[in-house]
Amino acid sequence: MALDPDRTVRGLLFDRDDTLVIDVPYNADPHRVVPVPGAHRAVERARAAGLRLGVVTNQSVIAKGMATREQVDATNARVDELVGPFEVWCVCPHDAGDDCACRKPRPGMVLEAAERLGLPPESLVVIGDIGADVGAAVAAGAQGVLVPTPRTRAEEVDAAPTVADSLEEAVALVLGHVAAVRA
């Protein structure tokens, strides 16, 4: 299944780890940030098309006491330097058992990003590497694109409404839709 042809896409939200940058578990060290191949080019293409851009990322490293919010913010700033810049960063500092509204697959960060970008959630697409990313998009009324990695579970791929082989392909799908809507 593809993106909804009846929706106008105005913004694009990305997951951070294993979507924009190579996942280093619980990374809060800016020096360990390495972009996924093609990430900068894909983000630039989205920006050039006029899409508003943001990042929504679960960072339980804060709740686990393995890093401070300042360390995570510094790591995110490095992602901004290498891949961005992004207009909005939404970070969930909670752990899986904290029962917060922001941790993906809950919609909190997608809704916050929509509000901060001044866009309705249904005009957003979220690109991520696991089912929680797509789940957060759907729960917020946005659309989701899954870009599987070797860690993505088969059932997550099967359940995703839209799947792309790479970040560049995911952005191209979104941009093809944007061009189709504008035409």
mmCIF file with all atom_site columns, N, CA and C in Angstrom, residues 66-91:
data_model
loop_
_atom_site.group_PDB
_atom_site.id
_atom_site.type_symbol
_atom_site.label_atom_id
_atom_site.label_alt_id
_atom_site.label_comp_id
_atom_site.label_asym_id
_atom_site.label_entity_id
_atom_site.label_seq_id
_atom_site.pdbx_PDB_ins_code
_atom_site.Cartn_x
_atom_site.Cartn_y
_atom_site.Cartn_z
_atom_site.occupancy
_atom_site.B_iso_or_equiv
_atom_site.pdbx_formal_charge
_atom_site.auth_seq_id
_atom_site.auth_comp_id
_atom_site.auth_asym_id
_atom_site.auth_atom_id
_atom_site.pdbx_PDB_model_num
ATOM 1  N N  . MET A 1 66 ? 21.715 6.965  31.995 1.00 0.00 ? 66 MET A N  1
ATOM 2  C CA . MET A 1 66 ? 22.966 6.725  31.271 1.00 0.00 ? 66 MET A CA 1
ATOM 3  C C  . MET A 1 66 ? 23.451 7.971  30.539 1.00 0.00 ? 66 MET A C  1
ATOM 4  N N  . ALA A 1 67 ? 22.606 9.007  30.485 1.00 0.00 ? 67 ALA A N  1
ATOM 5  C CA . ALA A 1 67 ? 22.967 10.273 29.853 1.00 0.00 ? 67 ALA A CA 1
ATOM 6  C C  . ALA A 1 67 ? 22.016 11.349 30.351 1.00 0.00 ? 67 ALA A C  1
ATOM 7  N N  . THR A 1 68 ? 22.472 12.582 30.255 1.00 0.00 ? 68 THR A N  1
ATOM 8  C CA . THR A 1 68 ? 21.630 13.717 30.621 1.00 0.00 ? 68 THR A CA 1
ATOM 9  C C  . THR A 1 68 ? 20.902 14.225 29.386 1.00 0.00 ? 68 THR A C  1
ATOM 10 N N  . ARG A 1 69 ? 19.892 15.031 29.605 1.00 0.00 ? 69 ARG A N  1
ATOM 11 C CA . ARG A 1 69 ? 19.197 15.662 28.486 1.00 0.00 ? 69 ARG A CA 1
ATOM 12 C C  . ARG A 1 69 ? 20.171 16.530 27.696 1.00 0.00 ? 69 ARG A C  1
ATOM 13 N N  . GLU A 1 70 ? 21.083 17.197 28.371 1.00 0.00 ? 70 GLU A N  1
ATOM 14 C CA . GLU A 1 70 ? 22.061 18.040 27.694 1.00 0.00 ? 70 GLU A CA 1
ATOM 15 C C  . GLU A 1 70 ? 22.941 17.212 26.758 1.00 0.00 ? 70 GLU A C  1
ATOM 16 N N  . GLN A 1 71 ? 23.337 16.014 27.188 1.00 0.00 ? 71 GLN A N  1
ATOM 17 C CA . GLN A 1 71 ? 24.151 15.138 26.331 1.00 0.00 ? 71 GLN A CA 1
ATOM 18 C C  . GLN A 1 71 ? 23.360 14.698 25.099 1.00 0.00 ? 71 GLN A C  1
ATOM 19 N N  . VAL A 1 72 ? 22.088 14.355 25.298 1.00 0.00 ? 72 VAL A N  1
ATOM 20 C CA . VAL A 1 72 ? 21.233 13.957 24.171 1.00 0.00 ? 72 VAL A CA 1
ATOM 21 C C  . VAL A 1 72 ? 21.038 15.142 23.230 1.00 0.00 ? 72 VAL A C  1
ATOM 22 N N  . ASP A 1 73 ? 20.827 16.332 23.801 1.00 0.00 ? 73 ASP A N  1
ATOM 23 C CA . ASP A 1 73 ? 20.673 17.529 22.962 1.00 0.00 ? 73 ASP A CA 1
ATOM 24 C C  . ASP A 1 73 ? 21.941 17.798 22.142 1.00 0.00 ? 73 ASP A C  1
ATOM 25 N N  . ALA A 1 74 ? 23.110 17.581 22.742 1.00 0.00 ? 74 ALA A N  1
ATOM 26 C CA . ALA A 1 74 ? 24.370 17.778 22.018 1.00 0.00 ? 74 ALA A CA 1
ATOM 27 C C  . ALA A 1 74 ? 24.495 16.756 20.883 1.00 0.00 ? 74 ALA A C  1
ATOM 28 N N  . THR A 1 75 ? 24.065 15.538 21.130 1.00 0.00 ? 75 THR A N  1
ATOM 29 C CA . THR A 1 75 ? 24.083 14.504 20.090 1.00 0.00 ? 75 THR A CA 1
ATOM 30 C C  . THR A 1 75 ? 23.125 14.891 18.970 1.00 0.00 ? 75 THR A C  1
ATOM 31 N N  . ASN A 1 76 ? 21.944 15.377 19.329 1.00 0.00 ? 76 ASN A N  1
ATOM 32 C CA . ASN A 1 76 ? 20.977 15.811 18.320 1.00 0.00 ? 76 ASN A CA 1
ATOM 33 C C  . ASN A 1 76 ? 21.512 17.003 17.523 1.00 0.00 ? 76 ASN A C  1
ATOM 34 N N  . ALA A 1 77 ? 22.239 17.894 18.189 1.00 0.00 ? 77 ALA A N  1
ATOM 35 C CA . ALA A 1 77 ? 22.842 19.033 17.484 1.00 0.00 ? 77 ALA A CA 1
ATOM 36 C C  . ALA A 1 77 ? 23.845 18.544 16.438 1.00 0.00 ? 77 ALA A C  1
ATOM 37 N N  . ARG A 1 78 ? 24.552 17.470 16.750 1.00 0.00 ? 78 ARG A N  1
ATOM 38 C CA . ARG A 1 78 ? 25.494 16.903 15.781 1.00 0.00 ? 78 ARG A CA 1
ATOM 39 C C  . ARG A 1 78 ? 24.749 16.312 14.590 1.00 0.00 ? 78 ARG A C  1
ATOM 40 N N  . VAL A 1 79 ? 23.606 15.673 14.841 1.00 0.00 ? 79 VAL A N  1
ATOM 41 C CA . VAL A 1 79 ? 22.773 15.169 13.742 1.00 0.00 ? 79 VAL A CA 1
ATOM 42 C C  . VAL A 1 79 ? 22.328 16.348 12.876 1.00 0.00 ? 79 VAL A C  1
ATOM 43 N N  . ASP A 1 80 ? 21.929 17.442 13.520 1.00 0.00 ? 80 ASP A N  1
ATOM 44 C CA . ASP A 1 80 ? 21.554 18.662 12.790 1.00 0.00 ? 80 ASP A CA 1
ATOM 45 C C  . ASP A 1 80 ? 22.685 19.131 11.873 1.00 0.00 ? 80 ASP A C  1
ATOM 46 N N  . GLU A 1 81 ? 23.906 19.112 12.392 1.00 0.00 ? 81 GLU A N  1
ATOM 47 C CA . GLU A 1 81 ? 25.069 19.557 11.607 1.00 0.00 ? 81 GLU A CA 1
ATOM 48 C C  . GLU A 1 81 ? 25.329 18.658 10.404 1.00 0.00 ? 81 GLU A C  1
ATOM 49 N N  . LEU A 1 82 ? 25.218 17.349 10.604 1.00 0.00 ? 82 LEU A N  1
ATOM 50 C CA . LEU A 1 82 ? 25.591 16.391 9.565  1.00 0.00 ? 82 LEU A CA 1
ATOM 51 C C  . LEU A 1 82 ? 24.472 16.103 8.569  1.00 0.00 ? 82 LEU A C  1
ATOM 52 N N  . VAL A 1 83 ? 23.223 16.173 9.030  1.00 0.00 ? 83 VAL A N  1
ATOM 53 C CA . VAL A 1 83 ? 22.096 15.748 8.197  1.00 0.00 ? 83 VAL A CA 1
ATOM 54 C C  . VAL A 1 83 ? 21.075 16.849 7.995  1.00 0.00 ? 83 VAL A C  1
ATOM 55 N N  . GLY A 1 84 ? 20.889 17.706 8.965  1.00 0.00 ? 84 GLY A N  1
ATOM 56 C CA . GLY A 1 84 ? 19.829 18.703 8.977  1.00 0.00 ? 84 GLY A CA 1
ATOM 57 C C  . GLY A 1 84 ? 20.192 19.983 8.253  1.00 0.00 ? 84 GLY A C  1
ATOM 58 N N  . PRO A 1 85 ? 19.758 21.099 8.804  1.00 0.00 ? 85 PRO A N  1
ATOM 59 C CA . PRO A 1 85 ? 19.095 21.257 10.086 1.00 0.00 ? 85 PRO A CA 1
ATOM 60 C C  . PRO A 1 85 ? 17.599 20.939 10.012 1.00 0.00 ? 85 PRO A C  1
ATOM 61 N N  . PHE A 1 86 ? 17.068 20.611 11.183 1.00 0.00 ? 86 PHE A N  1
ATOM 62 C CA . PHE A 1 86 ? 15.644 20.325 11.316 1.00 0.00 ? 86 PHE A CA 1
ATOM 63 C C  . PHE A 1 86 ? 14.981 21.458 12.082 1.00 0.00 ? 86 PHE A C  1
ATOM 64 N N  . GLU A 1 87 ? 13.758 21.773 11.719 1.00 0.00 ? 87 GLU A N  1
ATOM 65 C CA . GLU A 1 87 ? 13.037 22.868 12.370 1.00 0.00 ? 87 GLU A CA 1
ATOM 66 C C  . GLU A 1 87 ? 12.602 22.505 13.786 1.00 0.00 ? 87 GLU A C  1
ATOM 67 N N  . VAL A 1 88 ? 12.301 21.238 13.996 1.00 0.00 ? 88 VAL A N  1
ATOM 68 C CA . VAL A 1 88 ? 11.736 20.786 15.266 1.00 0.00 ? 88 VAL A CA 1
ATOM 69 C C  . VAL A 1 88 ? 12.421 19.492 15.692 1.00 0.00 ? 88 VAL A C  1
ATOM 70 N N  . TRP A 1 89 ? 12.767 19.424 16.958 1.00 0.00 ? 89 TRP A N  1
ATOM 71 C CA . TRP A 1 89 ? 13.228 18.192 17.586 1.00 0.00 ? 89 TRP A CA 1
ATOM 72 C C  . TRP A 1 89 ? 12.287 17.890 18.737 1.00 0.00 ? 89 TRP A C  1
ATOM 73 N N  . CYS A 1 90 ? 11.685 16.708 18.734 1.00 0.00 ? 90 CYS A N  1
ATOM 74 C CA . CYS A 1 90 ? 10.853 16.254 19.847 1.00 0.00 ? 90 CYS A CA 1
ATOM 75 C C  . CYS A 1 90 ? 11.509 15.001 20.408 1.00 0.00 ? 90 CYS A C  1
ATOM 76 N N  . VAL A 1 91 ? 11.820 15.036 21.704 1.00 0.00 ? 91 VAL A N  1
ATOM 77 C CA . VAL A 1 91 ? 12.537 13.950 22.363 1.00 0.00 ? 91 VAL A CA 1
ATOM 78 C C  . VAL A 1 91 ? 11.688 13.409 23.506 1.00 0.00 ? 91 VAL A C  1
#
